[in-house]
Amino acid sequence: MRKTGITTVLRAAAFAVVASLPAASWAADLKIGFSAPATTLDPQFHNASQNIAVSRNMFDTLVQMDPDSQIVPALAESWRLVDDTTWEFKLRPAKFSDGSAVTAEDVVWSLDRPATIPNSPSSFTIYTRPVVEKKIIDEQTVQLKTAAPYPLLLADLTNVFIVSKKATEGLTSDKFVTGQGVVGSGPYKFKSYTPDDRVIMTANENYWGDKPAWDTVEIRFLPNDSSRLSALLSGEVDAIENIPTPDLEAVKNNKNLVVGEKMSHRLIFLFLDSGRDETPGVSAADGSPLKANPFKDVRVRKAVNLAIDREAIASRLMQGLAFPTNNIVTETMQGFVPGIKPSYDPEQAKKLLAEAGYDKGFRLVLASPNNRLINDAKVAQALAQMLTRVGIRTSVDAVPFAVINTRGNKGEFSSVMMGWGAQTAEASSPIRAMIACTNKEKGWGPVNWGNYCNPNLDAVTAKALNTMDDAARSKLLQDATQIVHDDVAIVPLYFQANTWAAKPGITITPRMDERTSALMFTPAK
């Protein structure tokens, strides 16, 4: 019997229930089904999109990205360049949810704090390190100085939440679970949190912006695709993110649901451990130990790249919700190289493996999350089959995202499928985070699980980051992307598309950055 994401009977029954619900009966409250659970409520502890999405409801940044990834004011109502390395920000009159004023002191504290947080799985220091000096001019004015001209400062600051110094000083990240420290200036405020289950928030009466659209917002963590869709259809939640791909057409064609779609910044890719002499997840073709790390040889990395049929993954597994690529950013971003195309050549992959001394192939364990990315475990299985066909006998180790983070930071993987959203909308974002040589002082490479290190790439990227001229910076970022491609520093696969569905009576404003929040959903007028 052919399996489906949800049975026909359940779908029909649930659609009938939704159709019968009057919009007014739930207009005061909003329940959203998320596809991945938050791992923390500390908005500066773990730089992961689902954490940022939850925090966005309760915290603000100085500036923010609009749905099309254009920078617009947030807590800073205006800013200016004092000189090539000094930026001045004027804060709007705003209050935290406890009624205290947001001041320049809170801004300075929020920029200093990420570097002091221990054991961060993915640190926000990649966004705060460029600021080498902070100066409080008055309670509503702060100046930030960079060591050199740095055109991406505004983009970086869209990722740094402003927290209350009074509420967070001396507080460790684990305390946020109870609501301690969850004091922000966003449209909603903390009510309760049940790890791996839900976050409940209420409207923040002190919010500086328009009155929040909802009295209460509940985010439910529903990583199982069928359960998430069933929750929407049964009325358990009012909206969901990441419509399950097998059900996408049925959802689109149902007149009792509203659908939103938008291409995202999120690159799905493979890390290959190219840095260590020995790596834990490989063995010889016969299963015996393999001391040499095959991924140190660029020919092996190129073979992996050529063995993958990205078009098949996009059309068959992702149902069109993926855009195949060999670039690290989309064509709308600085650093995109038009000449870099996806290529599929399994015969050439076999030749490269033979040239590298692996004519009999080898065995590989490919790790993957099973509750984070759209169809993540299924895609990993497809990749394993493709790699096995060229001689790399691949098995899949699919585990929850929280486990992936813990093990990845311990260096337990030879290969792992992951995703990264370029939130600064240019190529230095993935490079600085996961491809550059790991450098804690610079804040580079905090999630470089492939252990790749190329000083030339770092130098080109650093030069781009200090170049104020847009055209010159774009060319340097293209040079950096070309290095990543030629050296197969990572193996790009595709960009995800974002999808949302909601009950009738709700308007969805889709976002490129996939940061689902209550702000995306408003009662239809």
Short mmCIF file of C-alpha atoms in Angstrom, two decimals:
data_model
loop_
_atom_site.label_atom_id
_atom_site.label_comp_id
_atom_site.label_asym_id
_atom_site.label_seq_id
_atom_site.Cartn_x
_atom_site.Cartn_y
_atom_site.Cartn_z
CA MET A 1 0.00 0.00 0.00
CA ARG A 2 1.31 3.46 -0.93
CA LYS A 3 2.06 5.57 2.14
CA THR A 4 0.94 9.18 2.42
CA GLY A 5 1.65 12.00 4.86
CA ILE A 6 -1.92 11.90 6.14
CA THR A 7 -4.78 9.57 5.32
CA THR A 8 -7.47 10.59 2.88
CA VAL A 9 -10.15 10.03 5.50
CA LEU A 10 -8.44 12.24 8.07
CA ARG A 11 -7.78 14.93 5.50
CA ALA A 12 -11.39 15.07 4.37
CA ALA A 13 -12.71 15.10 7.92
CA ALA A 14 -10.29 17.73 9.10
CA PHE A 15 -10.95 20.01 6.13
CA ALA A 16 -14.63 19.83 6.97
CA VAL A 17 -13.90 20.87 10.56
CA VAL A 18 -11.81 23.82 9.44
CA ALA A 19 -14.44 24.94 6.98
CA SER A 20 -17.02 25.09 9.74
CA LEU A 21 -14.98 27.22 12.14
CA PRO A 22 -15.98 30.90 12.18
CA ALA A 23 -12.98 33.24 12.10
CA ALA A 24 -14.25 35.31 15.02
CA SER A 25 -14.12 32.34 17.39
CA TRP A 26 -10.32 32.33 17.47
CA ALA A 27 -9.32 35.82 16.33
CA ALA A 28 -7.96 36.92 19.74
CA ASP A 29 -5.45 34.09 19.99
CA LEU A 30 -2.96 32.53 17.58
CA LYS A 31 -1.46 29.05 17.72
CA ILE A 32 1.42 28.28 15.35
CA GLY A 33 2.91 24.87 14.60
CA PHE A 34 6.71 25.00 14.25
CA SER A 35 8.63 22.24 12.46
CA ALA A 36 11.57 22.28 14.88
CA PRO A 37 11.75 22.86 18.64
CA ALA A 38 13.61 25.76 20.19
CA THR A 39 16.73 24.67 22.04
CA THR A 40 16.85 27.73 24.33
CA LEU A 41 14.96 30.88 25.28
CA ASP A 42 18.18 32.84 25.74
CA PRO A 43 18.13 34.92 22.53
CA GLN A 44 21.94 35.13 22.49
CA PHE A 45 22.91 31.52 23.31
CA HIS A 46 22.35 29.41 20.19
CA ASN A 47 22.37 30.95 16.71
CA ALA A 48 19.79 28.65 15.10
CA SER A 49 16.86 29.80 13.01
CA GLN A 50 14.11 28.25 15.14
CA ASN A 51 15.54 29.94 18.26
CA ILE A 52 15.74 33.27 16.45
CA ALA A 53 12.18 32.80 15.20
CA VAL A 54 10.86 32.31 18.73
CA SER A 55 12.93 35.19 20.13
CA ARG A 56 11.72 37.54 17.39
CA ASN A 57 8.31 37.63 19.07
CA MET A 58 9.69 38.87 22.40
CA PHE A 59 12.91 40.72 21.55
CA ASP A 60 14.04 43.44 19.14
CA THR A 61 17.24 44.16 17.27
CA LEU A 62 18.62 47.62 16.51
CA VAL A 63 17.69 47.17 12.85
CA GLN A 64 15.82 44.35 11.18
CA MET A 65 15.16 42.66 7.84
CA ASP A 66 11.76 43.14 6.25
CA PRO A 67 10.08 40.16 4.50
CA ASP A 68 12.22 40.76 1.39
CA SER A 69 15.45 41.00 3.42
CA GLN A 70 15.80 44.77 3.16
CA ILE A 71 17.17 46.53 6.26
CA VAL A 72 14.64 48.73 8.08
CA PRO A 73 14.58 50.46 11.50
CA ALA A 74 13.73 48.60 14.70
CA LEU A 75 14.91 49.82 18.12
CA ALA A 76 17.16 52.27 16.29
CA GLU A 77 14.90 54.80 14.62
CA SER A 78 17.85 56.31 12.73
CA TRP A 79 21.59 55.85 12.17
CA ARG A 80 24.47 57.54 10.38
CA LEU A 81 28.13 57.04 9.53
CA VAL A 82 30.20 59.50 11.57
CA ASP A 83 33.30 58.38 9.66
CA ASP A 84 34.38 55.24 7.78
CA THR A 85 34.58 53.20 10.99
CA THR A 86 32.09 54.87 13.36
CA TRP A 87 28.33 54.35 13.28
CA GLU A 88 25.90 56.31 15.43
CA PHE A 89 22.47 54.95 16.36
CA LYS A 90 19.56 56.91 17.81
CA LEU A 91 17.20 54.76 19.87
CA ARG A 92 13.47 55.28 19.73
CA PRO A 93 11.62 55.66 23.06
CA ALA A 94 10.98 52.02 23.91
CA LYS A 95 10.38 49.90 26.97
CA PHE A 96 11.11 46.34 27.93
CA SER A 97 8.19 44.11 28.89
CA ASP A 98 8.85 44.86 32.58
CA GLY A 99 8.26 48.56 31.93
CA SER A 100 11.89 49.68 32.17
CA ALA A 101 13.35 51.88 29.44
CA VAL A 102 15.59 50.52 26.69
CA THR A 103 18.83 52.52 26.90
CA ALA A 104 22.20 52.75 25.21
CA GLU A 105 23.62 50.84 28.18
CA ASP A 106 21.42 47.85 27.27
CA VAL A 107 22.70 48.02 23.69
CA VAL A 108 26.34 47.94 24.80
CA TRP A 109 25.60 45.11 27.22
CA SER A 110 23.85 43.12 24.48
CA LEU A 111 26.83 43.46 22.14
CA ASP A 112 29.30 42.42 24.85
CA ARG A 113 27.29 39.51 26.26
CA PRO A 114 27.57 36.85 23.46
CA ALA A 115 31.34 36.57 23.93
CA THR A 116 30.84 35.78 27.63
CA ILE A 117 28.30 32.96 27.15
CA PRO A 118 29.93 29.53 27.68
CA ASN A 119 29.26 26.41 25.60
CA SER A 120 27.27 28.10 22.86
CA PRO A 121 26.56 25.51 20.11
CA SER A 122 26.68 28.31 17.51
CA SER A 123 27.73 31.68 18.82
CA PHE A 124 26.43 35.11 17.85
CA THR A 125 30.00 36.43 18.10
CA ILE A 126 30.29 36.25 14.31
CA TYR A 127 27.99 39.29 14.35
CA THR A 128 29.42 41.14 17.36
CA ARG A 129 33.20 40.71 16.86
CA PRO A 130 33.52 43.43 14.20
CA VAL A 131 32.55 46.05 16.81
CA VAL A 132 35.76 46.88 18.68
CA GLU A 133 34.52 49.88 20.66
CA LYS A 134 31.14 51.01 22.02
CA LYS A 135 30.52 54.53 23.26
CA ILE A 136 27.42 55.76 25.08
CA ILE A 137 26.69 59.34 24.00
CA ASP A 138 23.49 59.65 26.03
CA GLU A 139 20.66 57.34 27.11
CA GLN A 140 19.25 57.21 23.58
CA THR A 141 22.44 57.43 21.53
CA VAL A 142 25.25 54.93 21.06
CA GLN A 143 28.28 54.87 18.78
CA LEU A 144 29.80 51.63 17.51
CA LYS A 145 33.31 51.58 16.10
CA THR A 146 34.83 48.91 13.84
CA ALA A 147 38.54 48.28 13.38
CA ALA A 148 38.28 48.99 9.65
CA PRO A 149 35.54 50.07 7.26
CA TYR A 150 32.83 47.43 7.60
CA PRO A 151 29.83 47.75 5.27
CA LEU A 152 27.99 44.74 6.71
CA LEU A 153 27.54 46.09 10.22
CA LEU A 154 23.85 46.83 9.74
CA ALA A 155 23.22 43.35 8.33
CA ASP A 156 25.08 41.80 11.26
CA LEU A 157 23.05 43.79 13.76
CA THR A 158 19.79 42.35 12.42
CA ASN A 159 20.86 39.14 14.18
CA VAL A 160 21.75 40.51 17.63
CA PHE A 161 18.82 40.80 20.03
CA ILE A 162 18.87 43.59 22.59
CA VAL A 163 18.38 42.22 26.10
CA SER A 164 17.83 44.00 29.39
CA LYS A 165 21.08 44.36 31.32
CA LYS A 166 19.12 44.52 34.56
CA ALA A 167 17.28 41.25 33.81
CA THR A 168 20.21 39.22 32.40
CA GLU A 169 23.32 40.34 34.28
CA GLY A 170 24.75 37.35 36.16
CA LEU A 171 22.15 35.01 34.65
CA THR A 172 23.19 31.78 32.91
CA SER A 173 21.39 30.62 29.77
CA ASP A 174 19.75 27.64 31.47
CA LYS A 175 17.79 29.97 33.76
CA PHE A 176 15.85 31.36 30.79
CA VAL A 177 13.78 28.15 30.73
CA THR A 178 11.73 29.48 33.65
CA GLY A 179 11.30 32.92 32.09
CA GLN A 180 14.12 34.59 34.00
CA GLY A 181 15.86 36.98 31.65
CA VAL A 182 13.16 36.71 28.99
CA VAL A 183 12.53 40.43 29.18
CA GLY A 184 12.47 42.00 25.74
CA SER A 185 10.98 44.97 23.93
CA GLY A 186 9.18 42.94 21.26
CA PRO A 187 5.43 42.78 20.62
CA TYR A 188 4.86 39.80 22.91
CA LYS A 189 6.07 38.83 26.36
CA PHE A 190 6.84 35.52 28.03
CA LYS A 191 4.12 33.56 29.80
CA SER A 192 5.35 29.94 29.90
CA TYR A 193 7.68 27.45 28.24
CA THR A 194 7.58 23.66 28.11
CA PRO A 195 10.78 22.38 26.43
CA ASP A 196 10.15 20.41 23.22
CA ASP A 197 6.43 21.20 23.48
CA ARG A 198 5.39 24.86 23.43
CA VAL A 199 6.03 28.52 24.24
CA ILE A 200 3.12 30.74 25.29
CA MET A 201 3.28 34.53 25.05
CA THR A 202 0.89 37.40 25.64
CA ALA A 203 0.66 40.84 24.07
CA ASN A 204 3.23 43.30 25.42
CA GLU A 205 1.34 46.39 26.53
CA ASN A 206 4.64 48.30 26.56
CA TYR A 207 5.47 47.58 22.91
CA TRP A 208 6.65 50.67 21.02
CA GLY A 209 5.12 49.64 17.67
CA ASP A 210 1.61 48.98 16.46
CA LYS A 211 -0.63 47.15 18.89
CA PRO A 212 0.03 43.39 18.61
CA ALA A 213 -2.54 41.61 16.46
CA TRP A 214 -3.09 38.80 18.96
CA ASP A 215 -3.83 38.71 22.69
CA THR A 216 -2.08 35.36 23.16
CA VAL A 217 0.39 33.53 20.93
CA GLU A 218 1.21 29.87 21.43
CA ILE A 219 4.04 28.24 19.48
CA ARG A 220 3.69 24.47 19.36
CA PHE A 221 6.73 22.38 18.42
CA LEU A 222 5.48 19.75 15.96
CA PRO A 223 8.48 18.25 14.11
CA ASN A 224 6.48 15.33 12.70
CA ASP A 225 5.13 16.46 9.33
CA SER A 226 1.85 14.54 9.45
CA SER A 227 1.14 15.60 13.03
CA ARG A 228 1.80 19.24 12.20
CA LEU A 229 -0.59 19.24 9.25
CA SER A 230 -3.18 17.25 11.19
CA ALA A 231 -3.02 19.85 13.96
CA LEU A 232 -3.88 22.57 11.44
CA LEU A 233 -6.67 20.59 9.83
CA SER A 234 -8.26 19.65 13.14
CA GLY A 235 -8.11 23.21 14.48
CA GLU A 236 -5.52 22.41 17.14
CA VAL A 237 -3.35 25.18 15.67
CA ASP A 238 -4.23 28.13 13.44
CA ALA A 239 -1.13 28.16 11.24
CA ILE A 240 1.91 26.02 10.44
CA GLU A 241 5.26 26.40 8.75
CA ASN A 242 6.81 23.93 6.28
CA ILE A 243 3.84 22.26 4.65
CA PRO A 244 4.74 18.55 4.21
CA THR A 245 5.81 18.07 0.59
CA PRO A 246 3.54 15.04 -0.12
CA ASP A 247 0.53 17.16 0.88
CA LEU A 248 1.56 20.45 -0.72
CA GLU A 249 -0.72 20.28 -3.76
CA ALA A 250 -3.70 19.14 -1.69
CA VAL A 251 -3.18 22.04 0.71
CA LYS A 252 -2.78 24.55 -2.13
CA ASN A 253 -5.95 23.34 -3.80
CA ASN A 254 -8.04 23.42 -0.64
CA LYS A 255 -10.20 26.53 -0.53
CA ASN A 256 -10.44 26.33 3.25
CA LEU A 257 -6.75 27.03 3.76
CA VAL A 258 -4.50 30.00 3.05
CA VAL A 259 -0.98 29.30 1.73
CA GLY A 260 2.16 31.45 1.65
CA GLU A 261 5.38 30.63 -0.24
CA LYS A 262 8.77 32.30 -0.68
CA MET A 263 12.27 31.21 -1.69
CA SER A 264 14.62 31.22 1.29
CA HIS A 265 18.26 32.00 2.00
CA ARG A 266 18.72 28.54 3.53
CA LEU A 267 21.40 26.49 1.83
CA ILE A 268 21.27 22.75 2.43
CA PHE A 269 24.76 21.28 2.14
CA LEU A 270 27.18 18.59 3.21
CA PHE A 271 30.15 19.04 5.50
CA LEU A 272 33.06 16.77 4.58
CA ASP A 273 35.85 16.51 7.15
CA SER A 274 38.75 17.80 5.08
CA GLY A 275 40.93 18.96 7.96
CA ARG A 276 41.83 15.98 10.14
CA ASP A 277 44.36 13.28 9.30
CA GLU A 278 42.00 10.67 10.71
CA THR A 279 38.22 10.95 10.74
CA PRO A 280 35.74 8.79 12.70
CA GLY A 281 33.03 7.97 10.17
CA VAL A 282 34.96 6.21 7.40
CA SER A 283 36.32 2.70 6.93
CA ALA A 284 37.75 0.64 4.09
CA ALA A 285 35.45 -1.06 1.58
CA ASP A 286 35.72 -4.33 3.51
CA GLY A 287 34.90 -2.60 6.81
CA SER A 288 38.45 -2.62 8.15
CA PRO A 289 39.88 0.57 9.70
CA LEU A 290 40.92 3.31 7.31
CA LYS A 291 43.55 5.46 8.97
CA ALA A 292 43.92 8.03 6.21
CA ASN A 293 41.09 10.54 5.86
CA PRO A 294 39.92 10.34 2.22
CA PHE A 295 38.29 13.78 2.35
CA LYS A 296 41.67 15.49 2.70
CA ASP A 297 42.08 14.73 -1.02
CA VAL A 298 40.18 17.29 -3.10
CA ARG A 299 39.57 14.62 -5.76
CA VAL A 300 37.44 12.68 -3.30
CA ARG A 301 35.50 15.80 -2.37
CA LYS A 302 34.93 16.51 -6.06
CA ALA A 303 33.75 12.93 -6.53
CA VAL A 304 31.13 13.41 -3.83
CA ASN A 305 30.01 16.64 -5.50
CA LEU A 306 29.64 14.94 -8.89
CA ALA A 307 27.84 11.89 -7.49
CA ILE A 308 24.79 13.88 -6.37
CA ASP A 309 21.77 14.33 -8.64
CA ARG A 310 20.40 17.57 -7.22
CA GLU A 311 17.66 17.87 -9.83
CA ALA A 312 16.26 14.48 -8.82
CA ILE A 313 16.22 15.47 -5.16
CA ALA A 314 14.46 18.75 -5.94
CA SER A 315 11.79 17.28 -8.19
CA ARG A 316 11.11 13.91 -6.56
CA LEU A 317 11.77 14.36 -2.86
CA MET A 318 11.21 18.08 -2.43
CA GLN A 319 8.26 18.42 -4.84
CA GLY A 320 9.64 21.67 -6.22
CA LEU A 321 10.38 23.15 -2.78
CA ALA A 322 14.11 23.20 -3.54
CA PHE A 323 16.32 25.10 -5.95
CA PRO A 324 19.39 23.00 -6.95
CA THR A 325 22.70 24.83 -6.63
CA ASN A 326 26.46 24.57 -6.43
CA ASN A 327 26.72 28.16 -5.19
CA ILE A 328 26.68 29.10 -1.51
CA VAL A 329 24.24 32.02 -1.94
CA THR A 330 21.22 32.70 -4.14
CA GLU A 331 21.43 34.74 -7.33
CA THR A 332 19.99 37.78 -5.54
CA MET A 333 22.92 37.96 -3.10
CA GLN A 334 26.41 39.41 -3.32
CA GLY A 335 28.90 36.65 -4.04
CA PHE A 336 26.76 34.59 -6.43
CA VAL A 337 28.81 33.26 -9.36
CA PRO A 338 26.64 32.65 -12.47
CA GLY A 339 29.14 30.23 -14.00
CA ILE A 340 28.94 27.77 -11.09
CA LYS A 341 26.25 25.26 -12.02
CA PRO A 342 25.08 21.99 -10.45
CA SER A 343 26.74 19.07 -12.23
CA TYR A 344 25.93 15.36 -12.06
CA ASP A 345 28.50 12.93 -13.49
CA PRO A 346 28.73 9.63 -11.58
CA GLU A 347 31.21 8.14 -14.06
CA GLN A 348 33.63 11.02 -13.55
CA ALA A 349 33.11 10.63 -9.80
CA LYS A 350 34.25 7.00 -10.04
CA LYS A 351 37.34 8.04 -12.03
CA LEU A 352 38.30 10.65 -9.45
CA LEU A 353 37.94 8.11 -6.64
CA ALA A 354 40.19 5.69 -8.53
CA GLU A 355 42.78 8.43 -9.15
CA ALA A 356 42.79 9.17 -5.42
CA GLY A 357 43.50 5.50 -4.65
CA TYR A 358 39.95 4.45 -3.81
CA ASP A 359 39.15 2.31 -6.83
CA LYS A 360 37.36 -0.09 -4.45
CA GLY A 361 35.68 2.80 -2.70
CA PHE A 362 35.23 3.09 1.06
CA ARG A 363 32.48 3.16 3.67
CA LEU A 364 30.98 6.34 5.10
CA VAL A 365 28.51 7.25 7.82
CA LEU A 366 26.48 10.31 6.78
CA ALA A 367 24.87 12.11 9.72
CA SER A 368 21.70 14.14 9.37
CA PRO A 369 19.06 15.77 11.54
CA ASN A 370 15.66 14.11 11.37
CA ASN A 371 13.52 16.96 12.72
CA ARG A 372 15.07 20.18 11.47
CA LEU A 373 15.09 20.56 7.66
CA ILE A 374 12.34 19.77 5.17
CA ASN A 375 12.54 16.01 4.45
CA ASP A 376 16.00 15.94 6.04
CA ALA A 377 16.25 12.21 6.78
CA LYS A 378 14.71 11.30 3.41
CA VAL A 379 17.18 13.51 1.55
CA ALA A 380 20.05 11.97 3.51
CA GLN A 381 18.90 8.49 2.47
CA ALA A 382 18.78 9.59 -1.17
CA LEU A 383 22.29 11.03 -0.88
CA ALA A 384 23.48 7.75 0.62
CA GLN A 385 22.12 5.82 -2.36
CA MET A 386 23.79 8.18 -4.84
CA LEU A 387 27.15 7.98 -3.07
CA THR A 388 26.91 4.20 -2.81
CA ARG A 389 26.43 3.96 -6.60
CA VAL A 390 29.85 5.51 -7.20
CA GLY A 391 31.60 3.31 -4.63
CA ILE A 392 31.20 5.20 -1.35
CA ARG A 393 29.06 2.74 0.61
CA THR A 394 27.07 5.14 2.75
CA SER A 395 24.84 4.54 5.75
CA VAL A 396 22.74 7.26 7.37
CA ASP A 397 22.77 8.27 11.03
CA ALA A 398 19.66 10.47 11.37
CA VAL A 399 19.09 11.91 14.84
CA PRO A 400 17.31 14.92 16.40
CA PHE A 401 18.78 18.35 15.74
CA ALA A 402 19.77 18.87 19.38
CA VAL A 403 21.84 15.67 19.22
CA ILE A 404 23.42 16.76 15.93
CA ASN A 405 24.56 20.01 17.54
CA THR A 406 26.09 18.30 20.56
CA ARG A 407 27.91 15.68 18.50
CA GLY A 408 28.96 18.11 15.79
CA ASN A 409 30.62 20.41 18.28
CA LYS A 410 32.51 17.40 19.65
CA GLY A 411 33.86 16.58 16.19
CA GLU A 412 32.10 13.22 15.89
CA PHE A 413 31.24 13.45 12.17
CA SER A 414 33.10 12.76 8.95
CA SER A 415 30.13 13.95 6.94
CA VAL A 416 26.90 15.62 8.00
CA MET A 417 24.03 17.27 6.14
CA MET A 418 23.14 20.68 7.53
CA GLY A 419 21.54 23.98 6.57
CA TRP A 420 22.61 27.61 6.86
CA GLY A 421 20.59 30.74 6.17
CA ALA A 422 22.70 33.69 4.97
CA GLN A 423 20.97 36.24 7.16
CA THR A 424 23.24 39.06 5.99
CA ALA A 425 22.13 38.24 2.41
CA GLU A 426 25.68 37.87 1.06
CA ALA A 427 28.39 35.21 0.82
CA SER A 428 30.47 36.12 3.86
CA SER A 429 27.70 34.82 6.13
CA PRO A 430 28.18 31.10 5.35
CA ILE A 431 31.92 31.56 4.91
CA ARG A 432 32.49 33.24 8.27
CA ALA A 433 30.24 30.81 10.12
CA MET A 434 31.10 27.40 8.73
CA ILE A 435 33.91 27.49 6.16
CA ALA A 436 36.54 29.94 7.44
CA CYS A 437 39.44 28.76 9.60
CA THR A 438 38.16 28.51 13.16
CA ASN A 439 39.29 31.62 15.04
CA LYS A 440 37.61 32.42 18.35
CA GLU A 441 39.17 35.88 18.56
CA LYS A 442 37.66 36.87 15.21
CA GLY A 443 34.49 34.91 15.86
CA TRP A 444 34.99 33.01 12.60
CA GLY A 445 34.27 29.33 12.00
CA PRO A 446 32.09 28.68 15.08
CA VAL A 447 30.32 25.82 13.26
CA ASN A 448 33.10 24.70 10.91
CA TRP A 449 32.36 21.01 11.35
CA GLY A 450 34.26 20.17 8.16
CA ASN A 451 37.49 21.45 9.74
CA TYR A 452 38.28 23.20 6.46
CA CYS A 453 40.91 25.92 6.57
CA ASN A 454 42.18 28.02 3.67
CA PRO A 455 44.00 31.23 4.67
CA ASN A 456 43.59 32.58 1.13
CA LEU A 457 39.80 32.27 1.39
CA ASP A 458 39.86 34.04 4.75
CA ALA A 459 42.01 36.85 3.37
CA VAL A 460 39.75 37.45 0.36
CA THR A 461 36.66 37.40 2.59
CA ALA A 462 38.24 39.79 5.10
CA LYS A 463 39.16 42.18 2.30
CA ALA A 464 35.58 42.11 1.05
CA LEU A 465 34.30 42.91 4.52
CA ASN A 466 36.50 46.01 4.64
CA THR A 467 35.49 47.26 1.18
CA MET A 468 32.79 49.93 1.22
CA ASP A 469 32.33 50.08 -2.58
CA ASP A 470 29.48 47.72 -3.49
CA ALA A 471 30.82 46.62 -6.89
CA ALA A 472 34.33 45.94 -5.59
CA ARG A 473 32.99 44.08 -2.56
CA SER A 474 30.70 41.98 -4.76
CA LYS A 475 33.64 40.96 -6.96
CA LEU A 476 35.71 39.93 -3.94
CA LEU A 477 32.83 37.87 -2.57
CA GLN A 478 32.50 36.17 -5.95
CA ASP A 479 36.21 35.34 -5.76
CA ALA A 480 35.61 33.83 -2.33
CA THR A 481 32.67 31.77 -3.61
CA GLN A 482 34.83 30.49 -6.46
CA ILE A 483 37.49 29.32 -3.99
CA VAL A 484 34.84 27.47 -1.98
CA HIS A 485 33.61 25.80 -5.16
CA ASP A 486 37.00 24.89 -6.63
CA ASP A 487 38.23 23.41 -3.36
CA VAL A 488 34.85 21.80 -2.50
CA ALA A 489 35.09 23.30 0.98
CA ILE A 490 31.49 22.18 1.45
CA VAL A 491 29.09 20.43 -0.93
CA PRO A 492 26.13 22.73 -1.70
CA LEU A 493 22.90 20.88 -2.52
CA TYR A 494 19.92 23.24 -2.82
CA PHE A 495 18.09 26.22 -1.36
CA GLN A 496 14.87 25.49 0.49
CA ALA A 497 11.59 27.17 -0.28
CA ASN A 498 9.56 28.42 2.66
CA THR A 499 5.89 27.49 2.96
CA TRP A 500 3.16 28.31 5.44
CA ALA A 501 -0.52 27.44 5.72
CA ALA A 502 -3.24 28.96 7.87
CA LYS A 503 -6.95 28.95 8.54
CA PRO A 504 -9.18 31.23 6.49
CA GLY A 505 -9.41 34.69 7.95
CA ILE A 506 -5.64 34.94 8.45
CA THR A 507 -3.32 36.86 6.15
CA ILE A 508 0.21 35.44 5.74
CA THR A 509 3.18 37.69 4.92
CA PRO A 510 5.90 35.24 3.72
CA ARG A 511 9.56 35.92 4.58
CA MET A 512 12.78 35.07 2.77
CA ASP A 513 14.62 34.49 6.04
CA GLU A 514 12.22 31.69 7.12
CA ARG A 515 11.92 33.19 10.60
CA THR A 516 8.33 32.30 11.33
CA SER A 517 6.76 34.55 13.96
CA ALA A 518 3.39 35.85 15.04
CA LEU A 519 4.19 39.07 13.16
CA MET A 520 3.70 37.19 9.87
CA PHE A 521 0.08 36.40 10.62
CA THR A 522 -2.66 39.01 10.89
CA PRO A 523 -6.45 38.83 10.90
CA ALA A 524 -7.65 39.37 7.34
CA LYS A 525 -9.36 42.70 6.77
#
